[in-house]
Amino acid sequence: MKDILFNKKILLLIVPAILILVWLLWPADQQASYQTKKVERGNITLSVMATGSLEPVNQVDVGTEVSGTVRKVFVDYNDRVKAGQLLAVLDTQKLEAQVVQSRSIMESSRATVDQSYAAVEESRQNLARLEKLFEVSAGRAPSQQDLEASRATVRKSEASYKAAIAQVREAEARLKLDQVNLQKASIRSPINGIVLSRVVEPGQTVAASLQTPTLFTIAETLTQLRLIVAVDEADIGMVKKGQEASFTVDAYPDRTFPASIEQVRYASEVTDNVVTYQTVLAVGN
């Protein structure tokens, strides 16, 4: 019983001591600290992410309008070319033969014209002679039937002459077409630029019966490029012509390149149920 009373006395002494210690250690007047800053007006930046591809501003596909076998190719990838420079030639034996044949037909047609003209002159002279004789003989000779036959001969010879002239024009047109086709066998660059692709080899046969086959792709310049990206339908409202932009490429992942929006196309494209709008950006290289 004495032990219990002793423990109670000790507990009564310890608890007040703890309370006094806590009171001494607790700050008497702890105040909250505040930081202030002047209100400033700024712009909220919204970013639109899209992917696309870089391509030259102006590039042309060079093909051939005539069919044949490629005889020789004069340029390769990355070659600089000038307008009118020879890129490749087709075998021209068949085309040259067509030119020779067309020229022969034209010359033959011209000879026919000369013959037809001579026939016209002869028939007219014969008719004039008969009409003079009819007048001198007071209608006794030649007979009316002979006069009508002579007049018919004149009309027939004049018609033959006109037909011969038409044949000459047709032969001249055919010759001109064959000569143009012969010239087209020499494939030339339409612009100054750089060869981006070449899909033709010597000995290859090209057929231009349905559509013109592409043999070369030439870019006019690589100093000015354009970036075509597909902008999501949800973001297209934030994209406007004239806005500045930046982009990166896989070849230089640590570099950012500037660009500016020059066109937002109205026509939408749907791929895998995702609606996008093509946007064109101007890029200086």
PDB file of C-alpha atoms in Angstrom:
ATOM      1  CA  MET A   1       0.000   0.000   0.000  1.00  0.00           C
ATOM      2  CA  LYS A   2       2.877   2.311   0.770  1.00  0.00           C
ATOM      3  CA  ASP A   3       4.375   1.580  -2.691  1.00  0.00           C
ATOM      4  CA  ILE A   4       1.226   2.614  -4.465  1.00  0.00           C
ATOM      5  CA  LEU A   5       1.114   5.889  -2.594  1.00  0.00           C
ATOM      6  CA  PHE A   6       4.771   6.508  -3.384  1.00  0.00           C
ATOM      7  CA  ASN A   7       4.212   5.990  -7.131  1.00  0.00           C
ATOM      8  CA  LYS A   8       1.311   8.370  -7.147  1.00  0.00           C
ATOM      9  CA  LYS A   9       3.449  11.056  -5.510  1.00  0.00           C
ATOM     10  CA  ILE A  10       6.153  10.601  -8.143  1.00  0.00           C
ATOM     11  CA  LEU A  11       3.595  10.814 -10.995  1.00  0.00           C
ATOM     12  CA  LEU A  12       2.174  13.982  -9.510  1.00  0.00           C
ATOM     13  CA  LEU A  13       5.642  15.518  -9.552  1.00  0.00           C
ATOM     14  CA  ILE A  14       6.594  14.407 -13.127  1.00  0.00           C
ATOM     15  CA  VAL A  15       3.469  15.597 -14.996  1.00  0.00           C
ATOM     16  CA  PRO A  16       3.740  19.228 -13.852  1.00  0.00           C
ATOM     17  CA  ALA A  17       7.425  19.195 -14.723  1.00  0.00           C
ATOM     18  CA  ILE A  18       6.691  18.058 -18.297  1.00  0.00           C
ATOM     19  CA  LEU A  19       4.042  20.726 -18.705  1.00  0.00           C
ATOM     20  CA  ILE A  20       6.435  23.408 -17.479  1.00  0.00           C
ATOM     21  CA  LEU A  21       9.134  22.198 -19.921  1.00  0.00           C
ATOM     22  CA  VAL A  22       6.738  22.286 -22.905  1.00  0.00           C
ATOM     23  CA  TRP A  23       5.623  25.795 -21.989  1.00  0.00           C
ATOM     24  CA  LEU A  24       9.200  27.001 -21.798  1.00  0.00           C
ATOM     25  CA  LEU A  25      10.184  25.504 -25.182  1.00  0.00           C
ATOM     26  CA  TRP A  26       7.072  26.609 -27.164  1.00  0.00           C
ATOM     27  CA  PRO A  27       7.533  30.013 -28.885  1.00  0.00           C
ATOM     28  CA  ALA A  28       5.596  32.652 -27.113  1.00  0.00           C
ATOM     29  CA  ASP A  29       4.608  34.648 -30.198  1.00  0.00           C
ATOM     30  CA  GLN A  30       5.025  32.740 -33.520  1.00  0.00           C
ATOM     31  CA  GLN A  31       3.882  34.864 -36.526  1.00  0.00           C
ATOM     32  CA  ALA A  32       3.154  33.740 -40.140  1.00  0.00           C
ATOM     33  CA  SER A  33       5.439  35.173 -42.896  1.00  0.00           C
ATOM     34  CA  TYR A  34       4.128  36.480 -46.261  1.00  0.00           C
ATOM     35  CA  GLN A  35       5.697  37.382 -49.658  1.00  0.00           C
ATOM     36  CA  THR A  36       4.169  40.011 -51.960  1.00  0.00           C
ATOM     37  CA  LYS A  37       4.681  40.677 -55.697  1.00  0.00           C
ATOM     38  CA  LYS A  38       3.404  43.312 -58.091  1.00  0.00           C
ATOM     39  CA  VAL A  39       0.603  42.191 -60.409  1.00  0.00           C
ATOM     40  CA  GLU A  40       1.754  42.147 -64.057  1.00  0.00           C
ATOM     41  CA  ARG A  41      -0.220  41.661 -67.297  1.00  0.00           C
ATOM     42  CA  GLY A  42       1.094  38.912 -69.634  1.00  0.00           C
ATOM     43  CA  ASN A  43       0.175  36.613 -72.495  1.00  0.00           C
ATOM     44  CA  ILE A  44      -0.992  33.053 -72.135  1.00  0.00           C
ATOM     45  CA  THR A  45       0.796  30.807 -74.612  1.00  0.00           C
ATOM     46  CA  LEU A  46      -1.096  27.926 -76.189  1.00  0.00           C
ATOM     47  CA  SER A  47       0.911  25.352 -78.106  1.00  0.00           C
ATOM     48  CA  VAL A  48      -0.310  23.160 -80.951  1.00  0.00           C
ATOM     49  CA  MET A  49       1.618  20.002 -81.770  1.00  0.00           C
ATOM     50  CA  ALA A  50       1.527  18.419 -85.228  1.00  0.00           C
ATOM     51  CA  THR A  51       3.692  16.227 -87.421  1.00  0.00           C
ATOM     52  CA  GLY A  52       4.462  16.503 -91.107  1.00  0.00           C
ATOM     53  CA  SER A  53       7.146  16.444 -93.758  1.00  0.00           C
ATOM     54  CA  LEU A  54       9.575  18.890 -95.348  1.00  0.00           C
ATOM     55  CA  GLU A  55       9.634  19.309 -99.104  1.00  0.00           C
ATOM     56  CA  PRO A  56      10.889  21.821-101.681  1.00  0.00           C
ATOM     57  CA  VAL A  57       8.622  24.745-102.480  1.00  0.00           C
ATOM     58  CA  ASN A  58       8.723  23.969-106.193  1.00  0.00           C
ATOM     59  CA  GLN A  59       9.560  20.579-107.620  1.00  0.00           C
ATOM     60  CA  VAL A  60       8.644  19.045-110.959  1.00  0.00           C
ATOM     61  CA  ASP A  61       8.321  15.494-112.182  1.00  0.00           C
ATOM     62  CA  VAL A  62      10.043  15.047-115.529  1.00  0.00           C
ATOM     63  CA  GLY A  63       8.767  12.280-117.776  1.00  0.00           C
ATOM     64  CA  THR A  64       8.476  11.312-121.394  1.00  0.00           C
ATOM     65  CA  GLU A  65       5.526  11.713-123.730  1.00  0.00           C
ATOM     66  CA  VAL A  66       6.827   9.110-126.162  1.00  0.00           C
ATOM     67  CA  SER A  67       7.411   5.409-125.677  1.00  0.00           C
ATOM     68  CA  GLY A  68      10.699   3.711-126.301  1.00  0.00           C
ATOM     69  CA  THR A  69      13.882   2.278-124.852  1.00  0.00           C
ATOM     70  CA  VAL A  70      16.179   4.483-122.783  1.00  0.00           C
ATOM     71  CA  ARG A  71      19.510   4.706-124.589  1.00  0.00           C
ATOM     72  CA  LYS A  72      21.489   6.867-122.173  1.00  0.00           C
ATOM     73  CA  VAL A  73      21.093   8.714-118.854  1.00  0.00           C
ATOM     74  CA  PHE A  74      23.271  11.777-118.241  1.00  0.00           C
ATOM     75  CA  VAL A  75      22.448  12.810-114.635  1.00  0.00           C
ATOM     76  CA  ASP A  76      22.229  11.223-111.207  1.00  0.00           C
ATOM     77  CA  TYR A  77      20.967  12.023-107.716  1.00  0.00           C
ATOM     78  CA  ASN A  78      21.949  15.453-106.300  1.00  0.00           C
ATOM     79  CA  ASP A  79      23.245  16.709-109.656  1.00  0.00           C
ATOM     80  CA  ARG A  80      22.615  20.384-110.374  1.00  0.00           C
ATOM     81  CA  VAL A  81      20.968  20.943-113.736  1.00  0.00           C
ATOM     82  CA  LYS A  82      19.988  23.927-115.846  1.00  0.00           C
ATOM     83  CA  ALA A  83      16.828  24.523-117.823  1.00  0.00           C
ATOM     84  CA  GLY A  84      17.127  22.788-121.177  1.00  0.00           C
ATOM     85  CA  GLN A  85      19.928  20.482-120.046  1.00  0.00           C
ATOM     86  CA  LEU A  86      19.790  16.970-121.505  1.00  0.00           C
ATOM     87  CA  LEU A  87      18.844  14.403-118.857  1.00  0.00           C
ATOM     88  CA  ALA A  88      18.349  11.254-120.930  1.00  0.00           C
ATOM     89  CA  VAL A  89      17.678  10.108-124.488  1.00  0.00           C
ATOM     90  CA  LEU A  90      15.528   7.336-125.900  1.00  0.00           C
ATOM     91  CA  ASP A  91      16.407   5.139-128.842  1.00  0.00           C
ATOM     92  CA  THR A  92      15.313   7.139-131.885  1.00  0.00           C
ATOM     93  CA  GLN A  93      15.576   4.640-134.752  1.00  0.00           C
ATOM     94  CA  LYS A  94      11.838   4.076-134.987  1.00  0.00           C
ATOM     95  CA  LEU A  95      11.058   7.769-134.553  1.00  0.00           C
ATOM     96  CA  GLU A  96      13.559   8.742-137.226  1.00  0.00           C
ATOM     97  CA  ALA A  97      12.010   6.203-139.600  1.00  0.00           C
ATOM     98  CA  GLN A  98       8.584   7.725-138.970  1.00  0.00           C
ATOM     99  CA  VAL A  99       9.951  11.168-139.818  1.00  0.00           C
ATOM    100  CA  VAL A 100      11.430   9.872-143.080  1.00  0.00           C
ATOM    101  CA  GLN A 101       8.157   8.166-143.981  1.00  0.00           C
ATOM    102  CA  SER A 102       6.091  11.255-143.181  1.00  0.00           C
ATOM    103  CA  ARG A 103       8.402  13.440-145.235  1.00  0.00           C
ATOM    104  CA  SER A 104       8.054  11.081-148.206  1.00  0.00           C
ATOM    105  CA  ILE A 105       4.267  11.142-147.916  1.00  0.00           C
ATOM    106  CA  MET A 106       4.318  14.931-147.773  1.00  0.00           C
ATOM    107  CA  GLU A 107       6.516  15.210-150.847  1.00  0.00           C
ATOM    108  CA  SER A 108       4.268  12.767-152.698  1.00  0.00           C
ATOM    109  CA  SER A 109       1.225  14.808-151.692  1.00  0.00           C
ATOM    110  CA  ARG A 110       2.829  17.976-152.984  1.00  0.00           C
ATOM    111  CA  ALA A 111       3.521  16.258-156.307  1.00  0.00           C
ATOM    112  CA  THR A 112      -0.134  15.255-156.447  1.00  0.00           C
ATOM    113  CA  VAL A 113      -1.086  18.890-155.891  1.00  0.00           C
ATOM    114  CA  ASP A 114       1.060  19.938-158.834  1.00  0.00           C
ATOM    115  CA  GLN A 115      -0.564  17.284-161.014  1.00  0.00           C
ATOM    116  CA  SER A 116      -4.044  18.288-159.870  1.00  0.00           C
ATOM    117  CA  TYR A 117      -3.324  21.927-160.581  1.00  0.00           C
ATOM    118  CA  ALA A 118      -2.142  21.057-164.084  1.00  0.00           C
ATOM    119  CA  ALA A 119      -5.344  19.072-164.641  1.00  0.00           C
ATOM    120  CA  VAL A 120      -7.410  22.054-163.514  1.00  0.00           C
ATOM    121  CA  GLU A 121      -5.609  24.375-165.910  1.00  0.00           C
ATOM    122  CA  GLU A 122      -6.011  21.928-168.784  1.00  0.00           C
ATOM    123  CA  SER A 123      -9.736  21.428-168.157  1.00  0.00           C
ATOM    124  CA  ARG A 124     -10.312  25.169-167.910  1.00  0.00           C
ATOM    125  CA  GLN A 125      -8.457  25.806-171.150  1.00  0.00           C
ATOM    126  CA  ASN A 126     -10.431  23.070-172.883  1.00  0.00           C
ATOM    127  CA  LEU A 127     -13.704  24.524-171.637  1.00  0.00           C
ATOM    128  CA  ALA A 128     -12.689  28.004-172.763  1.00  0.00           C
ATOM    129  CA  ARG A 129     -11.830  26.671-176.223  1.00  0.00           C
ATOM    130  CA  LEU A 130     -15.196  24.915-176.551  1.00  0.00           C
ATOM    131  CA  GLU A 131     -17.109  27.970-175.374  1.00  0.00           C
ATOM    132  CA  LYS A 132     -15.249  30.149-177.892  1.00  0.00           C
ATOM    133  CA  LEU A 133     -16.005  27.684-180.662  1.00  0.00           C
ATOM    134  CA  PHE A 134     -19.664  27.556-179.615  1.00  0.00           C
ATOM    135  CA  GLU A 135     -19.821  31.341-179.821  1.00  0.00           C
ATOM    136  CA  VAL A 136     -18.114  31.564-183.212  1.00  0.00           C
ATOM    137  CA  SER A 137     -20.284  28.813-184.731  1.00  0.00           C
ATOM    138  CA  ALA A 138     -23.437  30.463-183.445  1.00  0.00           C
ATOM    139  CA  GLY A 139     -24.224  27.419-181.347  1.00  0.00           C
ATOM    140  CA  ARG A 140     -23.813  24.843-184.027  1.00  0.00           C
ATOM    141  CA  ALA A 141     -20.683  23.260-182.506  1.00  0.00           C
ATOM    142  CA  PRO A 142     -19.821  21.894-180.091  1.00  0.00           C
ATOM    143  CA  SER A 143     -22.980  20.362-178.807  1.00  0.00           C
ATOM    144  CA  GLN A 144     -24.559  21.402-175.541  1.00  0.00           C
ATOM    145  CA  GLN A 145     -23.769  17.957-174.192  1.00  0.00           C
ATOM    146  CA  ASP A 146     -20.065  18.431-174.911  1.00  0.00           C
ATOM    147  CA  LEU A 147     -20.089  21.778-173.132  1.00  0.00           C
ATOM    148  CA  GLU A 148     -21.723  20.311-170.030  1.00  0.00           C
ATOM    149  CA  ALA A 149     -19.226  17.441-170.026  1.00  0.00           C
ATOM    150  CA  SER A 150     -16.345  19.922-170.216  1.00  0.00           C
ATOM    151  CA  ARG A 151     -17.773  21.982-167.379  1.00  0.00           C
ATOM    152  CA  ALA A 152     -18.138  18.803-165.294  1.00  0.00           C
ATOM    153  CA  THR A 153     -14.509  17.962-165.987  1.00  0.00           C
ATOM    154  CA  VAL A 154     -13.464  21.396-164.705  1.00  0.00           C
ATOM    155  CA  ARG A 155     -15.476  20.960-161.496  1.00  0.00           C
ATOM    156  CA  LYS A 156     -14.053  17.493-160.956  1.00  0.00           C
ATOM    157  CA  SER A 157     -10.472  18.633-161.487  1.00  0.00           C
ATOM    158  CA  GLU A 158     -10.958  21.576-159.100  1.00  0.00           C
ATOM    159  CA  ALA A 159     -12.330  19.216-156.422  1.00  0.00           C
ATOM    160  CA  SER A 160      -9.358  16.901-156.902  1.00  0.00           C
ATOM    161  CA  TYR A 161      -7.033  19.869-156.551  1.00  0.00           C
ATOM    162  CA  LYS A 162      -8.648  20.927-153.244  1.00  0.00           C
ATOM    163  CA  ALA A 163      -8.453  17.353-151.947  1.00  0.00           C
ATOM    164  CA  ALA A 164      -4.774  17.206-152.878  1.00  0.00           C
ATOM    165  CA  ILE A 165      -4.124  20.437-150.962  1.00  0.00           C
ATOM    166  CA  ALA A 166      -5.888  18.977-147.903  1.00  0.00           C
ATOM    167  CA  GLN A 167      -3.717  15.867-148.143  1.00  0.00           C
ATOM    168  CA  VAL A 168      -0.604  18.040-148.217  1.00  0.00           C
ATOM    169  CA  ARG A 169      -1.710  19.858-145.070  1.00  0.00           C
ATOM    170  CA  GLU A 170      -2.431  16.555-143.365  1.00  0.00           C
ATOM    171  CA  ALA A 171       0.979  15.201-144.417  1.00  0.00           C
ATOM    172  CA  GLU A 172       2.694  18.371-143.154  1.00  0.00           C
ATOM    173  CA  ALA A 173       0.921  18.074-139.803  1.00  0.00           C
ATOM    174  CA  ARG A 174       1.911  14.422-139.543  1.00  0.00           C
ATOM    175  CA  LEU A 175       5.523  15.261-140.357  1.00  0.00           C
ATOM    176  CA  LYS A 176       5.542  18.036-137.770  1.00  0.00           C
ATOM    177  CA  LEU A 177       4.110  15.670-135.136  1.00  0.00           C
ATOM    178  CA  ASP A 178       6.735  13.024-135.899  1.00  0.00           C
ATOM    179  CA  GLN A 179       9.474  15.651-135.709  1.00  0.00           C
ATOM    180  CA  VAL A 180       8.158  16.818-132.333  1.00  0.00           C
ATOM    181  CA  ASN A 181       8.093  13.221-131.070  1.00  0.00           C
ATOM    182  CA  LEU A 182      11.671  12.824-132.240  1.00  0.00           C
ATOM    183  CA  GLN A 183      12.621  15.918-130.246  1.00  0.00           C
ATOM    184  CA  LYS A 184      10.767  14.575-127.202  1.00  0.00           C
ATOM    185  CA  ALA A 185      13.002  11.516-127.260  1.00  0.00           C
ATOM    186  CA  SER A 186      15.617  13.888-125.840  1.00  0.00           C
ATOM    187  CA  ILE A 187      14.430  14.455-122.260  1.00  0.00           C
ATOM    188  CA  ARG A 188      15.488  17.855-120.929  1.00  0.00           C
ATOM    189  CA  SER A 189      15.156  19.662-117.617  1.00  0.00           C
ATOM    190  CA  PRO A 190      12.370  22.276-117.608  1.00  0.00           C
ATOM    191  CA  ILE A 191      13.941  24.283-114.749  1.00  0.00           C
ATOM    192  CA  ASN A 192      17.189  25.092-112.993  1.00  0.00           C
ATOM    193  CA  GLY A 193      17.467  22.864-109.961  1.00  0.00           C
ATOM    194  CA  ILE A 194      18.739  19.739-108.248  1.00  0.00           C
ATOM    195  CA  VAL A 195      17.914  16.144-109.143  1.00  0.00           C
ATOM    196  CA  LEU A 196      16.078  14.636-106.166  1.00  0.00           C
ATOM    197  CA  SER A 197      15.263  11.279-107.726  1.00  0.00           C
ATOM    198  CA  ARG A 198      16.072   9.223-110.801  1.00  0.00           C
ATOM    199  CA  VAL A 199      13.963   6.169-111.568  1.00  0.00           C
ATOM    200  CA  VAL A 200      15.297   5.225-114.984  1.00  0.00           C
ATOM    201  CA  GLU A 201      18.252   3.209-116.225  1.00  0.00           C
ATOM    202  CA  PRO A 202      19.764   2.687-119.685  1.00  0.00           C
ATOM    203  CA  GLY A 203      18.000  -0.126-121.511  1.00  0.00           C
ATOM    204  CA  GLN A 204      14.749   0.377-119.621  1.00  0.00           C
ATOM    205  CA  THR A 205      11.562   0.483-121.681  1.00  0.00           C
ATOM    206  CA  VAL A 206       9.112   3.289-120.951  1.00  0.00           C
ATOM    207  CA  ALA A 207       5.511   3.314-122.159  1.00  0.00           C
ATOM    208  CA  ALA A 208       3.626   6.588-122.448  1.00  0.00           C
ATOM    209  CA  SER A 209       0.405   5.185-123.884  1.00  0.00           C
ATOM    210  CA  LEU A 210      -1.822   5.804-120.838  1.00  0.00           C
ATOM    211  CA  GLN A 211       0.038   8.352-118.725  1.00  0.00           C
ATOM    212  CA  THR A 212       3.398  10.063-118.733  1.00  0.00           C
ATOM    213  CA  PRO A 213       5.903   7.977-116.739  1.00  0.00           C
ATOM    214  CA  THR A 214       8.012   9.967-114.272  1.00  0.00           C
ATOM    215  CA  LEU A 215      11.746   9.540-114.836  1.00  0.00           C
ATOM    216  CA  PHE A 216      13.228  12.355-112.718  1.00  0.00           C
ATOM    217  CA  THR A 217      12.142  14.646-109.891  1.00  0.00           C
ATOM    218  CA  ILE A 218      13.857  18.032-109.847  1.00  0.00           C
ATOM    219  CA  ALA A 219      13.632  20.653-107.087  1.00  0.00           C
ATOM    220  CA  GLU A 220      13.998  24.246-108.169  1.00  0.00           C
ATOM    221  CA  THR A 221      15.842  25.258-104.983  1.00  0.00           C
ATOM    222  CA  LEU A 222      16.557  23.869-101.523  1.00  0.00           C
ATOM    223  CA  THR A 223      17.101  27.277 -99.916  1.00  0.00           C
ATOM    224  CA  GLN A 224      13.357  27.664 -99.454  1.00  0.00           C
ATOM    225  CA  LEU A 225      11.390  24.689 -98.158  1.00  0.00           C
ATOM    226  CA  ARG A 226       7.866  24.173 -96.936  1.00  0.00           C
ATOM    227  CA  LEU A 227       6.632  22.083 -94.059  1.00  0.00           C
ATOM    228  CA  ILE A 228       3.234  20.440 -94.484  1.00  0.00           C
ATOM    229  CA  VAL A 229       1.710  19.247 -91.223  1.00  0.00           C
ATOM    230  CA  ALA A 230      -1.615  17.670 -90.281  1.00  0.00           C
ATOM    231  CA  VAL A 231      -3.297  19.728 -87.548  1.00  0.00           C
ATOM    232  CA  ASP A 232      -5.972  18.030 -85.472  1.00  0.00           C
ATOM    233  CA  GLU A 233      -9.525  19.319 -85.839  1.00  0.00           C
ATOM    234  CA  ALA A 234      -9.601  20.242 -82.143  1.00  0.00           C
ATOM    235  CA  ASP A 235      -6.596  22.565 -82.561  1.00  0.00           C
ATOM    236  CA  ILE A 236      -7.190  24.052 -86.007  1.00  0.00           C
ATOM    237  CA  GLY A 237      -9.096  27.033 -84.573  1.00  0.00           C
ATOM    238  CA  MET A 238      -5.895  28.247 -82.880  1.00  0.00           C
ATOM    239  CA  VAL A 239      -3.849  28.145 -86.098  1.00  0.00           C
ATOM    240  CA  LYS A 240      -3.786  31.289 -88.266  1.00  0.00           C
ATOM    241  CA  LYS A 241      -1.858  32.474 -91.298  1.00  0.00           C
ATOM    242  CA  GLY A 242       1.184  34.559 -90.343  1.00  0.00           C
ATOM    243  CA  GLN A 243       1.775  32.936 -86.960  1.00  0.00           C
ATOM    244  CA  GLU A 244       5.338  32.020 -86.025  1.00  0.00           C
ATOM    245  CA  ALA A 245       6.169  28.396 -85.346  1.00  0.00           C
ATOM    246  CA  SER A 246       9.115  26.130 -84.621  1.00  0.00           C
ATOM    247  CA  PHE A 247       9.874  22.537 -85.474  1.00  0.00           C
ATOM    248  CA  THR A 248      12.443  19.793 -85.044  1.00  0.00           C
ATOM    249  CA  VAL A 249      13.633  17.034 -87.348  1.00  0.00           C
ATOM    250  CA  ASP A 250      14.850  13.540 -86.584  1.00  0.00           C
ATOM    251  CA  ALA A 251      18.250  14.251 -88.103  1.00  0.00           C
ATOM    252  CA  TYR A 252      18.903  17.073 -85.592  1.00  0.00           C
ATOM    253  CA  PRO A 253      16.807  16.272 -82.495  1.00  0.00           C
ATOM    254  CA  ASP A 254      18.588  18.876 -80.330  1.00  0.00           C
ATOM    255  CA  ARG A 255      17.964  21.792 -82.698  1.00  0.00           C
ATOM    256  CA  THR A 256      14.829  23.868 -83.175  1.00  0.00           C
ATOM    257  CA  PHE A 257      14.148  25.574 -86.502  1.00  0.00           C
ATOM    258  CA  PRO A 258      11.891  28.604 -87.104  1.00  0.00           C
ATOM    259  CA  ALA A 259       8.964  28.660 -89.513  1.00  0.00           C
ATOM    260  CA  SER A 260       5.868  30.720 -90.263  1.00  0.00           C
ATOM    261  CA  ILE A 261       2.382  29.615 -91.243  1.00  0.00           C
ATOM    262  CA  GLU A 262       1.541  30.653 -94.803  1.00  0.00           C
ATOM    263  CA  GLN A 263      -1.580  28.588 -95.514  1.00  0.00           C
ATOM    264  CA  VAL A 264      -4.289  26.724 -93.620  1.00  0.00           C
ATOM    265  CA  ARG A 265      -6.193  24.557 -96.054  1.00  0.00           C
ATOM    266  CA  TYR A 266      -9.956  24.353 -95.739  1.00  0.00           C
ATOM    267  CA  ALA A 267     -10.324  20.801 -97.002  1.00  0.00           C
ATOM    268  CA  SER A 268     -10.239  18.238 -94.219  1.00  0.00           C
ATOM    269  CA  GLU A 269      -8.684  14.797 -94.358  1.00  0.00           C
ATOM    270  CA  VAL A 270      -9.875  11.767 -92.430  1.00  0.00           C
ATOM    271  CA  THR A 271      -7.419   9.039 -91.430  1.00  0.00           C
ATOM    272  CA  ASP A 272      -8.500   6.269 -89.050  1.00  0.00           C
ATOM    273  CA  ASN A 273     -11.536   8.390 -88.073  1.00  0.00           C
ATOM    274  CA  VAL A 274      -9.260  11.303 -87.109  1.00  0.00           C
ATOM    275  CA  VAL A 275     -10.039  14.608 -88.851  1.00  0.00           C
ATOM    276  CA  THR A 276      -7.054  16.812 -89.674  1.00  0.00           C
ATOM    277  CA  TYR A 277      -6.362  19.899 -91.769  1.00  0.00           C
ATOM    278  CA  GLN A 278      -3.221  20.358 -93.813  1.00  0.00           C
ATOM    279  CA  THR A 279      -1.251  23.440 -92.844  1.00  0.00           C
ATOM    280  CA  VAL A 280       1.677  24.783 -94.853  1.00  0.00           C
ATOM    281  CA  LEU A 281       4.615  26.497 -93.148  1.00  0.00           C
ATOM    282  CA  ALA A 282       7.383  28.445 -94.885  1.00  0.00           C
ATOM    283  CA  VAL A 283      10.897  27.404 -93.923  1.00  0.00           C
ATOM    284  CA  GLY A 284      14.184  29.065 -94.808  1.00  0.00           C
ATOM    285  CA  ASN A 285      17.022  26.590 -95.283  1.00  0.00           C
TER     286      ASN A 285
END
